[in-house]
Coordinates of C-alpha atoms in Angstrom, one line a residue:
Chain L
X30 CA -13.0 -64.7 27.6
X31 CA -10.6 -62.6 25.5
X32 CA -7.2 -63.9 24.9
X33 CA -4.4 -62.0 26.8
X34 CA -1.1 -61.3 24.9
X35 CA 0.9 -61.8 28.0
X36 CA 0.0 -63.3 31.4
X37 CA 2.5 -63.7 34.0
X38 CA 1.8 -65.1 37.4
X39 CA 3.8 -65.2 40.7
X40 CA 6.9 -64.8 38.7
X41 CA 10.2 -64.6 40.6
X42 CA 13.4 -63.9 39.0
X43 CA 16.9 -64.4 40.3
X44 CA 20.2 -63.0 39.0
X45 CA 23.5 -64.0 40.7
X46 CA 21.9 -64.9 44.1
X47 CA 19.8 -61.6 44.0
X48 CA 16.1 -62.0 44.0
X49 CA 14.2 -59.7 41.8
X50 CA 10.4 -59.4 41.0
X51 CA 9.0 -61.2 44.1
X52 CA 5.8 -62.9 42.8
X53 CA 5.1 -60.5 40.0
X54 CA 1.5 -61.0 38.4
X55 CA 0.1 -59.1 35.6
X56 CA -1.5 -59.5 32.2
X57 CA -1.4 -57.4 29.1
X58 CA -4.4 -57.4 26.8
X59 CA -4.6 -56.1 23.2
X60 CA -4.3 -52.3 22.7
X61 CA -2.8 -51.9 26.2
X62 CA 0.5 -49.9 26.8
X63 CA 2.3 -51.0 29.9
X64 CA 5.2 -49.1 31.4
X65 CA 8.0 -50.9 33.4
X66 CA 9.7 -48.6 35.9
X67 CA 12.2 -49.3 38.7
X68 CA 15.7 -48.1 39.7
X69 CA 18.9 -49.4 38.1
X70 CA 19.3 -53.1 38.8
X71 CA 15.6 -53.6 39.8
X72 CA 15.3 -56.2 37.1
X73 CA 13.5 -54.4 34.2
X74 CA 15.9 -55.8 31.5
X75 CA 16.0 -59.2 33.1
X76 CA 12.1 -59.3 33.2
X77 CA 12.0 -58.3 29.4
X78 CA 14.5 -61.0 28.6
X79 CA 12.7 -63.7 30.6
X80 CA 9.6 -63.0 28.4
X81 CA 11.8 -64.1 25.6
X82 CA 13.0 -67.2 27.3
X83 CA 16.6 -65.8 27.6
X84 CA 16.3 -66.0 31.4
X85 CA 14.5 -68.7 33.3
X86 CA 12.2 -67.5 36.2
X87 CA 12.9 -69.3 39.5
X88 CA 9.1 -69.9 39.9
X89 CA 5.8 -68.8 38.4
X90 CA 4.4 -69.1 35.0
X91 CA 4.7 -66.9 31.7
X92 CA 2.1 -67.3 29.1
X93 CA 2.1 -65.8 25.7
X94 CA -1.3 -65.9 23.9
X95 CA -2.5 -68.3 26.6
X96 CA 0.2 -70.7 25.9
X97 CA 3.1 -71.5 28.0
X98 CA 6.4 -69.9 27.0
X99 CA 8.2 -73.3 26.9
X100 CA 5.8 -74.6 24.2
X101 CA 6.9 -72.1 21.7
X102 CA 9.7 -72.7 19.2
X103 CA 12.1 -69.8 18.8
X104 CA 10.5 -68.9 15.5
X105 CA 6.9 -69.0 16.7
X106 CA 7.9 -66.9 19.8
X107 CA 9.5 -64.3 17.3
X108 CA 6.2 -64.1 15.4
X109 CA 4.4 -63.2 18.8
X110 CA 6.9 -61.2 20.7
X111 CA 9.4 -58.7 19.4
X112 CA 12.0 -56.7 21.3
X113 CA 13.8 -53.4 21.0
X114 CA 17.0 -54.3 22.6
X115 CA 19.0 -51.8 24.8
X116 CA 22.2 -52.4 23.0
X117 CA 20.7 -51.6 19.6
X118 CA 22.0 -52.8 16.2
X119 CA 25.8 -53.6 15.7
X120 CA 27.4 -51.3 13.2
X121 CA 28.5 -53.9 10.9
X122 CA 28.9 -52.8 7.2
X123 CA 25.3 -53.2 6.0
X124 CA 22.7 -51.0 4.4
X125 CA 19.6 -49.6 6.1
X126 CA 17.2 -51.5 3.9
X127 CA 19.1 -54.8 4.4
X128 CA 18.8 -54.3 8.2
X129 CA 15.3 -53.5 8.4
X130 CA 14.4 -56.6 6.1
X131 CA 15.8 -58.7 8.9
X132 CA 12.6 -58.0 10.7
X133 CA 10.8 -60.3 8.3
X134 CA 13.0 -63.2 9.3
X135 CA 10.5 -64.9 11.6
X136 CA 7.9 -64.9 8.8
X137 CA 9.7 -65.8 5.7
X138 CA 12.6 -67.9 5.3
X139 CA 12.9 -68.6 1.5
X140 CA 16.5 -68.7 0.5
X141 CA 15.6 -67.0 -2.8
X142 CA 14.9 -63.3 -3.0
X143 CA 12.6 -61.5 -0.7
X144 CA 8.9 -61.4 -1.5
X145 CA 7.4 -58.3 -2.8
X146 CA 5.1 -58.2 0.2
X147 CA 8.0 -58.3 2.6
X148 CA 9.9 -55.6 0.6
X149 CA 6.7 -53.4 0.9
X150 CA 6.3 -53.9 4.6
X151 CA 9.9 -52.9 5.1
X152 CA 9.7 -49.8 2.9
X153 CA 6.6 -48.7 4.8
X154 CA 8.4 -49.1 8.1
X155 CA 11.2 -47.0 6.9
X156 CA 8.8 -44.2 5.6
X157 CA 7.0 -44.4 9.0
X158 CA 10.3 -43.6 10.8
X159 CA 11.5 -41.1 8.3
X160 CA 14.3 -43.2 7.0
X161 CA 12.8 -43.6 3.5
X162 CA 15.6 -41.6 1.8
X163 CA 18.2 -43.4 3.7
X164 CA 17.5 -46.9 2.5
X165 CA 20.8 -47.4 0.7
X166 CA 22.9 -45.9 3.4
X167 CA 25.3 -47.8 5.2
X168 CA 24.4 -48.1 8.9
X169 CA 27.8 -47.3 10.2
X170 CA 27.3 -43.9 8.8
X171 CA 24.0 -43.3 10.9
X172 CA 23.8 -41.1 14.1
X173 CA 22.7 -42.7 17.3
X174 CA 19.3 -41.5 16.8
X175 CA 19.0 -42.6 13.4
X176 CA 20.2 -46.0 14.5
X177 CA 17.5 -46.1 17.2
X178 CA 14.8 -45.2 14.6
X179 CA 16.1 -48.0 12.4
X180 CA 15.8 -50.4 15.2
X181 CA 12.2 -49.4 15.8
X182 CA 11.5 -49.6 12.0
X183 CA 13.0 -53.1 12.2
X184 CA 10.7 -53.9 15.0
X185 CA 7.4 -52.9 13.4
X186 CA 8.7 -54.8 10.2
X187 CA 8.7 -58.0 12.5
X188 CA 5.1 -57.0 13.5
X189 CA 4.8 -59.0 16.7
X190 CA 1.5 -59.1 18.8
X191 CA 3.6 -58.0 21.9
X192 CA 6.1 -55.2 21.6
X193 CA 8.8 -55.2 24.3
X194 CA 10.8 -52.0 24.3
X195 CA 14.0 -51.6 26.4
X196 CA 14.8 -48.0 26.9
X197 CA 13.2 -46.8 23.6
X198 CA 14.1 -43.1 24.3
X199 CA 17.9 -43.9 24.2
X200 CA 19.7 -41.5 21.8
X201 CA 16.5 -39.7 21.0
X202 CA 15.9 -36.0 21.5
X203 CA 12.7 -34.9 23.1
X204 CA 11.0 -34.0 19.8
X205 CA 11.8 -37.5 18.4
X206 CA 10.9 -39.2 21.6
X207 CA 7.3 -37.9 21.5
X208 CA 6.9 -38.2 17.8
X209 CA 8.4 -41.8 17.6
X210 CA 6.4 -43.2 20.5
X211 CA 3.3 -41.7 19.2
X212 CA 3.9 -43.4 15.8
X213 CA 4.7 -46.5 17.4
X214 CA 1.6 -46.4 19.8
X215 CA -0.7 -45.7 16.9
X216 CA 0.8 -48.6 15.0
X217 CA 0.5 -50.9 18.0
X218 CA -3.2 -49.9 18.5
X219 CA -4.0 -50.2 14.9
X220 CA -2.6 -53.7 14.8
X221 CA -4.4 -54.7 18.0
X222 CA -1.0 -55.4 19.6
X223 CA 0.2 -54.6 23.2
X224 CA 3.4 -52.9 24.4
X225 CA 5.6 -53.2 27.5
X226 CA 8.2 -50.5 27.8
X227 CA 11.0 -50.5 30.2
X228 CA 12.3 -46.9 30.8
X229 CA 14.1 -44.6 33.1
X230 CA 11.8 -41.6 32.1
X231 CA 8.8 -41.5 34.4
X232 CA 7.2 -38.8 32.5
X233 CA 7.5 -40.7 29.3
X234 CA 5.8 -43.6 30.9
X235 CA 3.2 -41.5 32.4
X236 CA 2.4 -40.0 29.0
X237 CA 2.4 -43.1 26.9
X238 CA 1.5 -46.1 29.2
X239 CA -2.0 -46.7 30.5
X240 CA -0.7 -49.4 32.9
X241 CA 2.5 -49.4 35.1
X242 CA 4.5 -52.1 36.6
X243 CA 6.6 -50.3 39.4
X244 CA 9.5 -52.5 40.6
X245 CA 10.5 -51.7 44.3
X246 CA 13.9 -52.1 45.9
X247 CA 12.7 -54.9 48.2
X248 CA 11.7 -57.1 45.3
X249 CA 8.0 -56.4 45.6
X250 CA 6.2 -54.4 42.9
X251 CA 3.2 -52.1 42.4
X252 CA 1.0 -53.0 39.4
X253 CA -2.0 -51.1 38.1
X254 CA -3.5 -48.3 36.1
X255 CA -0.9 -45.6 35.4
X256 CA -2.6 -42.7 37.2
X257 CA -3.1 -44.9 40.4
X258 CA 0.4 -46.3 40.4
X259 CA 2.2 -43.1 39.7
X260 CA 2.2 -40.8 42.6
X261 CA 4.9 -39.2 44.7
X262 CA 4.6 -41.8 47.5
X263 CA 5.0 -44.8 45.3
X264 CA 7.8 -43.4 43.2
X265 CA 9.8 -42.1 46.1
X266 CA 9.7 -45.7 47.5
X267 CA 10.8 -47.1 44.2
X268 CA 13.7 -44.9 43.6
X269 CA 14.6 -44.3 47.2
X270 CA 14.8 -40.6 46.6
X271 CA 12.2 -38.0 47.1
X272 CA 10.1 -37.6 44.0
X273 CA 7.7 -34.6 43.6
X274 CA 5.2 -33.7 41.0
X275 CA 3.6 -30.6 39.4
X276 CA 0.4 -30.7 37.3
X277 CA -0.6 -28.5 34.4
X278 CA -3.9 -29.4 32.8
X279 CA -4.1 -33.0 32.0
X280 CA -0.4 -33.5 32.3
X281 CA 1.5 -34.4 35.6
X282 CA 5.2 -34.1 35.6
X283 CA 7.4 -36.0 38.2
X284 CA 10.9 -34.7 39.2
X285 CA 13.4 -35.5 41.9
X286 CA 13.2 -33.0 44.7
Chain Z
X9 CA 26.2 -60.6 -11.3
X10 CA 29.1 -61.3 -8.9
X11 CA 28.5 -65.0 -9.0
X12 CA 28.6 -64.8 -12.9
X13 CA 31.9 -63.2 -12.7
X14 CA 33.1 -65.8 -10.4
X15 CA 32.0 -68.7 -12.6
X16 CA 33.9 -67.1 -15.5
X17 CA 36.9 -66.9 -13.3
X18 CA 36.5 -70.5 -12.2
X19 CA 36.5 -71.5 -16.0
X20 CA 39.5 -69.4 -16.8
X21 CA 41.4 -70.7 -13.9
X22 CA 40.7 -74.3 -14.9
X23 CA 41.9 -73.8 -18.4
X24 CA 45.1 -72.0 -17.0
X25 CA 45.7 -75.0 -14.9
X26 CA 45.2 -77.5 -17.6
X27 CA 47.6 -75.6 -19.8
X28 CA 50.4 -75.2 -17.3
X29 CA 53.0 -77.8 -16.7
X30 CA 56.2 -79.4 -18.1
X31 CA 54.6 -80.9 -21.2
X32 CA 53.6 -78.0 -23.4
X33 CA 49.9 -78.3 -24.5
X34 CA 48.2 -75.6 -26.5
X35 CA 44.6 -74.5 -26.4
X36 CA 43.8 -76.3 -29.7
X37 CA 45.3 -79.5 -28.3
X38 CA 43.3 -79.2 -25.1
X39 CA 40.0 -78.8 -27.0
X40 CA 41.1 -81.8 -29.1
X41 CA 41.5 -83.8 -25.9
X42 CA 38.0 -83.0 -24.7
X43 CA 36.4 -83.6 -28.2
X44 CA 38.1 -87.0 -28.2
X45 CA 40.9 -86.7 -30.9
X46 CA 43.9 -85.5 -28.9
X47 CA 47.2 -87.0 -29.1
X48 CA 47.8 -90.0 -26.8
X49 CA 50.4 -88.0 -24.9
X50 CA 48.1 -85.0 -24.4
X51 CA 45.2 -87.2 -23.4
X52 CA 47.4 -88.9 -20.7
X53 CA 48.7 -85.8 -19.4
X54 CA 45.4 -84.1 -19.2
X55 CA 43.3 -87.0 -17.9
X56 CA 45.7 -88.6 -15.6
X57 CA 47.7 -85.8 -14.2
X58 CA 46.3 -82.3 -14.6
X59 CA 42.6 -82.7 -14.5
X60 CA 42.6 -84.6 -11.3
X61 CA 45.0 -82.1 -9.8
X62 CA 43.0 -79.3 -10.9
X63 CA 39.9 -80.9 -9.4
X64 CA 41.7 -81.5 -6.1
X65 CA 42.8 -77.8 -5.9
X66 CA 39.4 -76.6 -6.8
X67 CA 37.6 -78.8 -4.2
X68 CA 40.2 -78.0 -1.5
X69 CA 39.9 -74.3 -2.0
X70 CA 36.2 -74.5 -2.0
X71 CA 36.0 -76.5 1.2
X72 CA 38.5 -74.2 3.0
X73 CA 36.7 -71.0 1.9
X74 CA 33.4 -72.3 2.9
X75 CA 34.6 -73.5 6.2
X76 CA 36.3 -70.1 6.7
X77 CA 32.9 -68.3 6.3
X78 CA 31.2 -70.5 8.6
X79 CA 33.9 -70.3 11.4
X80 CA 34.1 -66.5 11.2
X81 CA 30.2 -66.2 11.8
X82 CA 30.3 -68.9 14.4
X83 CA 33.1 -67.4 16.3
X84 CA 32.0 -63.8 15.5
X85 CA 35.7 -63.1 14.9
X86 CA 37.1 -61.7 11.7
X87 CA 40.4 -63.4 12.5
X88 CA 38.8 -66.9 12.5
X89 CA 39.9 -69.4 9.8
X90 CA 39.2 -73.1 9.3
X91 CA 42.3 -74.0 11.4
X92 CA 41.6 -71.7 14.5
X93 CA 40.0 -74.5 16.6
X94 CA 42.9 -76.9 16.2
X95 CA 41.6 -79.1 13.5
X96 CA 44.6 -78.7 11.3
X97 CA 47.0 -79.2 14.2
X98 CA 45.3 -82.6 15.1
X99 CA 45.4 -83.6 11.5
X100 CA 49.0 -82.6 11.2
X101 CA 50.1 -84.6 14.2
X102 CA 48.4 -87.6 12.7
X103 CA 50.0 -87.0 9.2
X104 CA 53.5 -86.5 10.7
X105 CA 53.3 -89.5 12.7
X106 CA 52.3 -91.5 9.7
X107 CA 55.3 -89.9 7.7
X108 CA 57.6 -90.8 10.7
X109 CA 56.4 -94.3 10.7
X110 CA 56.8 -94.6 7.0
X111 CA 53.2 -95.2 6.2
X112 CA 51.9 -95.0 2.5
X113 CA 49.7 -92.2 1.3
X114 CA 46.6 -94.1 2.2
X115 CA 47.9 -94.5 5.8
X116 CA 48.8 -90.7 5.8
X117 CA 45.4 -89.6 4.8
X118 CA 43.6 -91.8 7.4
X119 CA 45.9 -90.7 10.1
X120 CA 45.5 -87.1 9.4
X121 CA 41.6 -87.6 9.2
X122 CA 41.8 -89.5 12.6
X123 CA 43.9 -86.6 14.1
X124 CA 41.5 -84.0 12.9
X125 CA 38.4 -85.9 14.2
X126 CA 40.1 -86.5 17.6
X127 CA 40.8 -82.7 17.8
X128 CA 37.2 -81.7 16.9
X129 CA 35.8 -84.1 19.5
X130 CA 38.3 -82.9 22.1
X131 CA 37.6 -79.3 21.6
X132 CA 33.8 -79.7 21.4
X133 CA 33.8 -81.9 24.6
X134 CA 35.9 -79.5 26.6
X135 CA 34.2 -76.3 25.5
X136 CA 30.8 -77.8 26.1
X137 CA 31.2 -79.4 29.5
X138 CA 28.8 -77.0 31.1
X139 CA 26.2 -77.8 28.5
X140 CA 26.0 -74.1 27.6
X141 CA 27.4 -72.7 24.3
X142 CA 29.8 -70.0 24.8
X143 CA 31.7 -68.6 21.9
X144 CA 34.6 -67.3 24.0
X145 CA 34.9 -70.6 25.7
X146 CA 35.0 -72.3 22.4
X147 CA 37.5 -70.1 20.8
X148 CA 39.8 -70.3 23.9
X149 CA 39.6 -74.0 24.0
X150 CA 40.4 -74.2 20.3
X151 CA 43.3 -71.8 20.5
X152 CA 44.9 -73.6 23.5
X153 CA 44.4 -77.0 22.0
X154 CA 45.9 -75.7 18.7
X155 CA 49.0 -74.4 20.6
X156 CA 49.3 -77.9 22.2
X157 CA 49.4 -79.6 18.7
X158 CA 52.0 -77.0 17.6
X159 CA 54.2 -78.2 20.4
X160 CA 53.8 -81.8 19.4
X161 CA 54.4 -80.8 15.9
X162 CA 57.7 -79.1 16.8
X163 CA 58.7 -82.2 18.8
X164 CA 58.2 -84.4 15.8
X165 CA 60.0 -82.1 13.5
X166 CA 63.2 -81.6 15.7
X167 CA 63.4 -85.4 16.5
X168 CA 63.1 -86.5 12.8
X169 CA 65.7 -87.1 10.2
X170 CA 66.4 -84.5 7.4
X171 CA 64.7 -86.6 4.7
X172 CA 61.5 -87.1 6.5
X173 CA 61.5 -83.4 7.8
X174 CA 61.4 -82.2 4.1
X175 CA 58.1 -84.2 3.5
X176 CA 56.8 -83.1 6.8
X177 CA 57.4 -79.5 5.9
X178 CA 55.6 -79.8 2.6
X179 CA 52.6 -81.3 4.3
X180 CA 52.6 -78.6 6.9
X181 CA 52.6 -75.8 4.3
X182 CA 50.0 -77.5 2.2
X183 CA 50.7 -79.4 -0.9
X184 CA 48.7 -80.8 -3.7
X185 CA 51.3 -83.0 -5.4
X186 CA 50.2 -86.2 -3.6
X187 CA 46.4 -85.2 -3.5
X188 CA 43.7 -87.5 -4.7
X189 CA 40.0 -86.5 -4.8
X190 CA 37.1 -88.6 -5.8
X191 CA 33.3 -88.0 -6.1
X192 CA 32.9 -88.3 -2.4
X193 CA 34.9 -85.0 -1.9
X194 CA 33.0 -83.2 -4.5
X195 CA 29.7 -84.4 -3.1
X196 CA 30.7 -83.2 0.4
X197 CA 31.5 -79.7 -1.0
X198 CA 28.2 -79.5 -2.7
X199 CA 26.2 -80.8 0.3
X200 CA 28.1 -78.3 2.6
X201 CA 27.1 -75.5 0.3
X202 CA 23.5 -76.5 0.1
X203 CA 23.1 -76.9 3.9
X204 CA 24.7 -73.5 4.2
X205 CA 22.3 -71.9 1.6
X206 CA 19.4 -73.5 3.6
X207 CA 20.5 -71.6 6.7
X208 CA 21.9 -68.6 4.9
X209 CA 19.2 -66.0 6.1
X210 CA 19.7 -67.2 9.7
X211 CA 23.4 -66.6 9.2
X212 CA 22.5 -63.1 8.0
X213 CA 20.7 -62.5 11.1
X214 CA 23.3 -64.3 13.4
X215 CA 26.2 -61.8 12.3
X216 CA 24.1 -59.0 13.7
X217 CA 24.6 -60.4 17.3
X218 CA 23.3 -63.2 19.5
X219 CA 20.4 -61.3 21.0
X220 CA 19.3 -59.9 17.7
X221 CA 19.3 -63.5 16.3
X222 CA 17.4 -65.0 19.3
X223 CA 14.8 -62.2 19.1
X224 CA 14.3 -62.7 15.6
X225 CA 13.5 -66.4 16.0
X226 CA 16.8 -68.0 15.3
X227 CA 17.5 -71.2 17.5
X228 CA 21.1 -70.3 17.9
X229 CA 22.2 -73.4 19.8
X230 CA 21.0 -75.7 17.2
X231 CA 22.4 -73.4 14.4
X232 CA 25.8 -73.2 16.2
X233 CA 26.2 -76.9 16.8
X234 CA 25.4 -77.5 13.2
X235 CA 27.9 -74.9 12.0
X236 CA 30.7 -76.2 14.2
X237 CA 30.1 -79.8 12.9
X238 CA 29.8 -78.7 9.3
X239 CA 32.9 -76.4 9.4
X240 CA 34.9 -79.2 11.2
X241 CA 34.0 -81.9 8.6
X242 CA 34.8 -79.5 5.6
X243 CA 38.1 -78.5 7.2
X244 CA 39.1 -82.0 8.2
X245 CA 38.5 -83.2 4.6
X246 CA 40.4 -80.3 3.1
X247 CA 43.3 -81.0 5.3
X248 CA 43.4 -84.6 4.6
X249 CA 43.4 -83.9 0.9
X250 CA 46.1 -81.2 0.8
X251 CA 47.7 -80.7 4.3
X252 CA 47.2 -77.3 5.9
X253 CA 47.0 -74.9 3.0
X254 CA 46.9 -71.6 4.7
X255 CA 45.2 -68.2 3.8
X256 CA 42.4 -69.4 1.6
X257 CA 40.0 -69.9 4.5
X258 CA 40.9 -66.7 6.2
X259 CA 41.1 -64.2 3.3
X260 CA 38.7 -65.3 0.6
X261 CA 35.5 -64.7 2.6
X262 CA 36.9 -61.2 3.6
X263 CA 37.7 -60.4 -0.1
X264 CA 34.0 -61.1 -1.0
X265 CA 32.8 -59.1 1.9
X266 CA 35.0 -56.1 1.0
X267 CA 33.5 -56.0 -2.5
X268 CA 30.0 -56.1 -1.0
X269 CA 29.0 -59.7 -0.9
X270 CA 27.7 -59.7 2.7
X271 CA 24.5 -61.6 2.1
X272 CA 25.3 -65.3 2.9
X273 CA 23.1 -66.4 0.0
X274 CA 25.8 -64.8 -2.2
X275 CA 28.8 -65.1 0.0
X276 CA 28.7 -68.9 0.5
X277 CA 28.6 -69.8 -3.1
X278 CA 30.9 -67.0 -3.9
X279 CA 33.4 -68.2 -1.5
X280 CA 33.4 -71.7 -2.9
X281 CA 34.0 -70.4 -6.4
X282 CA 36.6 -67.9 -5.4
X283 CA 38.4 -70.2 -3.0
X284 CA 38.4 -73.0 -5.5
X285 CA 39.7 -71.0 -8.5
X286 CA 42.2 -69.1 -6.3
X287 CA 43.7 -72.4 -5.2
X288 CA 43.7 -73.7 -8.8
X289 CA 45.8 -70.6 -9.9
X290 CA 48.0 -70.9 -6.9
X291 CA 48.7 -74.6 -7.6
X292 CA 49.4 -73.9 -11.3
X293 CA 52.0 -71.5 -10.3
X294 CA 53.3 -73.8 -7.6
X295 CA 54.2 -76.5 -10.1
X296 CA 55.5 -74.2 -12.8
X297 CA 57.4 -71.3 -11.2
X298 CA 60.5 -73.2 -10.5
X299 CA 59.9 -76.3 -12.7
X300 CA 60.8 -79.1 -12.6
X301 CA 60.8 -78.5 -8.9
X302 CA 57.4 -78.0 -7.2
X303 CA 56.7 -75.5 -4.5
X304 CA 54.2 -76.2 -1.7
X305 CA 51.0 -74.4 -2.8
X306 CA 50.5 -73.1 0.8
X307 CA 53.4 -70.7 0.1
X308 CA 52.0 -69.5 -3.2
X309 CA 48.6 -68.8 -1.7
X310 CA 50.3 -66.4 0.8
X311 CA 52.5 -64.9 -1.8
X312 CA 49.7 -63.9 -4.1
X313 CA 47.0 -63.5 -1.5
X314 CA 48.8 -61.1 0.8
X315 CA 49.2 -58.3 -1.9
X316 CA 45.9 -59.1 -3.5
X317 CA 44.0 -58.7 -0.2
X318 CA 45.9 -55.5 0.8
X319 CA 45.1 -53.9 -2.6
X320 CA 41.4 -54.8 -2.1
X321 CA 41.4 -53.5 1.4
X322 CA 43.0 -50.1 0.4
X323 CA 40.8 -49.6 -2.5
X324 CA 37.6 -50.2 -0.7
X325 CA 38.6 -48.2 2.4
X326 CA 39.4 -45.0 0.2
X327 CA 35.7 -45.1 -1.1

């Protein structure tokens, strides 16, 4: 049996008395892209944080690479799981290159200078997200979109086996959204990694995710292959608002009626 | 590069300090003392008075600056300094009580250290009751305890006789004239610096935010507990040597950050060197400016530190 990157079983989360994700079960295999959809407060971010051990589930088990989450040290976990945080990166005085190099932290901790290999990985990540010329720029001079690209570059520098993305399209214009997510997805596939992306953008998820976890307002969830989960009926139930769709060729677009 | 320049500054400040004082000693006499053929008077002045005092100033300055860097990262607050969590307040109450009771300098040192230790445990115990580390909780607890110590200090000052108040004020402002350091102090500074360097990469990550640090594999609870303990011991030691010398722990780390030393692998040793030499120079001025009278060194650190810091701040902002 192949090893799954993430396996969660009958997980129940709770935040301030409110129950979220009632007995949620799913597994992510290598090269799979999962989308996590649900209305505000449905528990998307809480679920992502619980996969990093930041939030303890009330019940159920979470396994990363077939090993219980509790058995990982912080550093081992960071070698397996990386996250693009919703809050992004603080705008402290620091350069782009310094920031992207932080992604190597789980892998090398020599107090002397960075290894040439780490430097190369960081430079390649900057190139990939078109930040190569900005390496020496101070991050407080970056625009919101550039900062988001920097955060993505830092994440691929970390090179985890499981990528968690919390609202990756924040601050990105439509052109960058598709370009960056394509780049990221190619990268994740080439590396044999997997991805779980929480987003508000149904169409983005429909386009980039082969599997979907749809969190419903009653705490239940619908899990499955993207094309099967994403339909007018399920989405209308999840967002408590009527969602319609139009199709053009291969592409189906969803919009609120 | 920067560290090289700071090493030079350290050497220059040491020479400056060894040359300043009431007995005039020239550079040639100073080299003569170190090569072993100085005049008996010069040998005595250098070896018994100026060298110990220079070392005391350097070690105290280094301890405070190192502790300042750690506190600023721990509390994620640029206004944090070694005294913000009430360590100096506890030490001051201990020291002032010792002065009030007429204890000798050994009693005073012990009382100050005991006061600092008590305050460290009190703040840590109160802030940690829930078992969960919260920086805001730690900061608030520390600031409130600090205010409490301030009240006790004022009571001690207002109820003491004029003679004792004079020496109390010197202690409170920071004063090196009674200071003694030995090998233990130096080893503590070196150990603190080495431990800091070992976690310097994690500190670089922690300053970017709690969640970022966790997601990059930093065990922040362990790291923060270590930082609190380390900064507390460094501060308590500095305070027992020299009283509460202000300004060094707050401003030295910021000066270095402003000139670009943000990587803790540079910032930690840089702070030790700059903090140390800054206090050496300040102390040289404190004992020569209105000689034969001595000023408390804590006054001088502010007098030269405030304009110095403002100049650096302005020149880096206009860039």
